[in-house]
Tab-separated table of C-alpha atoms in Angstrom:
chain	number	residue	atom	x	y	z
A	706	UNK	CA	9.341	-28.785	-30.527
A	707	UNK	CA	11.492	-31.004	-32.240
A	708	UNK	CA	15.558	-30.401	-32.708
A	709	UNK	CA	14.613	-29.709	-36.720
A	710	UNK	CA	12.209	-27.292	-36.473
A	711	UNK	CA	14.363	-24.904	-33.570
A	712	UNK	CA	16.770	-25.165	-36.036
A	713	UNK	CA	14.819	-23.661	-38.819
A	714	UNK	CA	13.361	-20.758	-36.692
A	715	UNK	CA	16.948	-20.475	-35.493
A	716	UNK	CA	20.155	-20.793	-38.393
A	717	UNK	CA	21.077	-23.586	-36.238
A	718	UNK	CA	22.212	-26.653	-37.717
A	719	UNK	CA	20.264	-29.889	-35.992
A	720	UNK	CA	23.558	-31.594	-34.848
A	721	UNK	CA	24.739	-28.784	-32.884
A	722	UNK	CA	21.506	-27.436	-30.783
A	723	UNK	CA	21.770	-31.649	-30.433
A	724	UNK	CA	25.116	-31.058	-28.865
A	725	UNK	CA	23.809	-27.745	-27.199
A	726	UNK	CA	21.106	-29.832	-25.580
A	727	UNK	CA	23.360	-33.093	-24.122
A	728	UNK	CA	26.076	-31.030	-22.664
A	729	UNK	CA	28.988	-32.042	-25.281
A	730	UNK	CA	28.734	-27.745	-26.110
A	731	UNK	CA	28.393	-24.526	-24.395
A	732	UNK	CA	26.786	-22.606	-26.761
A	733	UNK	CA	28.019	-19.427	-27.911
A	734	UNK	CA	25.829	-16.261	-26.467
A	735	UNK	CA	24.371	-15.023	-30.286
A	736	UNK	CA	23.143	-19.005	-30.419
A	737	UNK	CA	21.957	-18.717	-27.297
A	738	UNK	CA	19.975	-15.394	-28.266
A	739	UNK	CA	18.909	-16.768	-30.929
A	740	UNK	CA	17.430	-20.099	-29.714
A	741	UNK	CA	15.155	-17.707	-27.249
A	742	UNK	CA	13.941	-15.765	-29.803
A	743	UNK	CA	12.862	-18.478	-31.529
A	744	UNK	CA	11.147	-20.559	-28.163
A	745	UNK	CA	9.879	-16.763	-27.174
A	746	UNK	CA	11.852	-16.769	-23.916
A	747	UNK	CA	13.901	-14.277	-21.984
A	748	UNK	CA	17.203	-14.903	-22.796
A	749	UNK	CA	18.557	-13.964	-19.143
A	750	UNK	CA	16.515	-17.812	-18.617
A	751	UNK	CA	19.185	-18.912	-20.077
A	752	UNK	CA	22.383	-17.426	-18.833
A	753	UNK	CA	21.296	-17.324	-15.586
A	754	UNK	CA	21.002	-14.106	-15.097
A	755	UNK	CA	18.574	-11.920	-13.443
A	756	UNK	CA	17.375	-8.574	-14.882
A	757	UNK	CA	18.085	-6.373	-11.829
A	758	UNK	CA	20.983	-8.086	-11.798
A	759	UNK	CA	21.589	-7.255	-15.245
A	760	UNK	CA	20.604	-3.513	-14.480
A	761	UNK	CA	23.337	-3.874	-11.612
A	762	UNK	CA	26.397	-5.172	-13.917
A	763	UNK	CA	25.522	-2.169	-16.132
A	764	UNK	CA	25.453	0.310	-13.751
A	765	UNK	CA	28.481	-0.103	-11.676
A	766	UNK	CA	30.374	-0.930	-16.111
A	767	UNK	CA	29.095	2.216	-16.001
A	768	UNK	CA	30.535	4.080	-13.203
A	769	UNK	CA	34.000	2.312	-14.186
A	770	UNK	CA	33.904	4.421	-17.558
A	771	UNK	CA	33.152	7.302	-15.656
A	772	UNK	CA	35.949	6.792	-12.836
A	773	UNK	CA	38.396	5.973	-15.915
A	774	UNK	CA	37.268	8.953	-17.142
A	775	UNK	CA	37.953	10.797	-14.595
A	776	UNK	CA	40.654	8.880	-13.838
A	777	UNK	CA	42.357	10.408	-17.552
A	778	UNK	CA	42.138	13.911	-15.847
A	779	UNK	CA	45.818	12.799	-13.616
A	780	UNK	CA	47.677	13.686	-16.927
A	781	UNK	CA	46.838	16.818	-17.634
A	782	UNK	CA	46.630	15.830	-21.882
A	783	UNK	CA	43.477	16.026	-23.058
A	784	UNK	CA	43.594	13.607	-26.135
A	785	UNK	CA	42.856	10.301	-23.296
A	786	UNK	CA	39.724	12.244	-21.951
A	787	UNK	CA	38.079	12.472	-25.564
A	788	UNK	CA	38.941	9.131	-26.640
A	789	UNK	CA	37.245	8.046	-23.577
A	790	UNK	CA	34.547	10.575	-24.133
A	791	UNK	CA	34.200	9.654	-27.698
A	792	UNK	CA	33.620	6.219	-27.978
A	793	UNK	CA	31.230	6.071	-25.088
A	794	UNK	CA	29.585	9.652	-25.423
A	795	UNK	CA	26.370	7.340	-26.643
A	796	UNK	CA	26.462	4.332	-24.789
A	797	UNK	CA	26.434	5.350	-20.890
A	798	UNK	CA	24.335	7.998	-19.447
A	799	UNK	CA	25.686	11.151	-17.793
A	800	UNK	CA	29.416	10.606	-19.773
A	801	UNK	CA	28.836	14.102	-21.356
A	802	UNK	CA	28.554	15.918	-18.146
A	803	UNK	CA	31.227	14.026	-16.225
A	804	UNK	CA	33.103	14.734	-19.844
A	805	UNK	CA	32.874	18.418	-19.317
A	806	UNK	CA	34.161	18.603	-15.599
A	807	UNK	CA	37.354	16.191	-16.594
A	808	UNK	CA	37.854	18.346	-19.283
A	809	UNK	CA	37.124	21.941	-17.551
A	810	UNK	CA	39.534	20.428	-14.345
A	811	UNK	CA	42.366	19.800	-16.734
A	812	UNK	CA	42.018	23.367	-18.292
A	813	UNK	CA	42.803	24.836	-15.306
A	814	UNK	CA	45.357	22.525	-14.167
A	815	UNK	CA	47.017	23.963	-17.305
A	816	UNK	CA	46.880	27.031	-15.664
A	817	UNK	CA	48.418	26.623	-13.027
A	818	UNK	CA	51.097	24.460	-15.052
A	819	UNK	CA	52.065	27.433	-17.052
A	820	UNK	CA	51.408	29.964	-13.729
A	821	UNK	CA	54.005	27.494	-12.036
A	822	UNK	CA	56.166	26.463	-14.680
A	823	UNK	CA	56.696	31.019	-15.019
A	824	UNK	CA	57.387	31.312	-10.700
A	825	UNK	CA	60.000	28.495	-11.678
A	826	UNK	CA	61.195	29.971	-14.256
A	827	UNK	CA	61.296	33.595	-13.119
A	828	UNK	CA	61.817	32.659	-9.168
A	829	UNK	CA	63.387	29.385	-9.565
A	830	UNK	CA	61.257	27.716	-7.088
A	831	UNK	CA	60.116	24.457	-8.451
A	832	UNK	CA	57.337	24.310	-5.142
A	833	UNK	CA	53.609	26.065	-6.781
A	834	UNK	CA	55.144	23.556	-9.850
A	835	UNK	CA	55.376	20.329	-7.808
A	836	UNK	CA	52.079	21.359	-5.967
A	837	UNK	CA	49.561	21.774	-9.251
A	838	UNK	CA	51.134	17.822	-9.482
A	839	UNK	CA	50.051	16.662	-6.420
A	840	UNK	CA	46.855	18.410	-6.101
A	841	UNK	CA	45.837	17.426	-9.650
A	842	UNK	CA	46.334	13.977	-8.181
A	843	UNK	CA	44.965	13.842	-5.563
A	844	UNK	CA	41.428	15.288	-7.130
A	845	UNK	CA	41.975	13.294	-9.753
A	846	UNK	CA	41.742	10.705	-7.723
A	847	UNK	CA	39.909	11.152	-5.194
A	848	UNK	CA	36.313	11.701	-8.095
A	849	UNK	CA	37.609	8.793	-9.409
A	850	UNK	CA	36.938	6.541	-6.278
A	851	UNK	CA	34.182	8.868	-5.694
A	852	UNK	CA	32.209	8.241	-9.155
A	853	UNK	CA	33.189	4.101	-9.687
A	854	UNK	CA	31.837	3.912	-6.274
A	855	UNK	CA	28.437	5.528	-6.880
A	856	UNK	CA	28.779	8.154	-4.985
A	857	UNK	CA	28.626	12.120	-5.795
A	858	UNK	CA	31.938	14.252	-6.578
A	859	UNK	CA	32.089	17.952	-6.057
A	860	UNK	CA	33.435	19.993	-9.107
A	861	UNK	CA	36.331	21.677	-7.107
A	862	UNK	CA	37.578	24.924	-8.702
A	863	UNK	CA	38.978	28.097	-7.396
A	864	UNK	CA	38.477	29.582	-10.423
A	865	UNK	CA	34.600	28.491	-9.867
A	866	UNK	CA	31.790	31.980	-9.227
A	867	UNK	CA	28.875	31.108	-6.152
A	868	UNK	CA	28.579	28.122	-5.077
A	869	UNK	CA	29.381	25.052	-6.193
A	870	UNK	CA	27.549	22.511	-7.409
A	871	UNK	CA	26.933	18.647	-6.248
A	872	UNK	CA	27.318	16.570	-9.386
A	873	UNK	CA	25.455	12.984	-9.066
A	874	UNK	CA	26.532	10.088	-11.052
A	875	UNK	CA	24.492	8.184	-13.242
């Protein structure tokens, strides 16, 4: 196939094809995708990523987003958690399950904050309030590390009746 024929099939100029071939420029990802499609070859052939490696990159990226979702629980504000879930719910498998667990945890932390604040107000004892924030931070960091490393995490709940269920990262 000539450079002109490839240019016609890819909507890339013949001069650009020539510059890419001579190593004068590094083509953009879109250009490489168009060339791969025109040549009927796998795009990964050009970028040097093996299909298994590409899957691993996607898996690590998903773990990082799920970890960020869990880490957002360290701040007992629900809004950041909702934003992360909203933008990634259709992209990352298992995001909704993790979201429910984090929101549930944050709501329980709020119950603890309210109860501890009441104790502080009535008895002037700040220890329960401090403990709520420490426990929240420890559990949020612990579950974040577990999720990022691809391990299962547990929905730790003192309010849940029955046995604790194992949640696995997807």
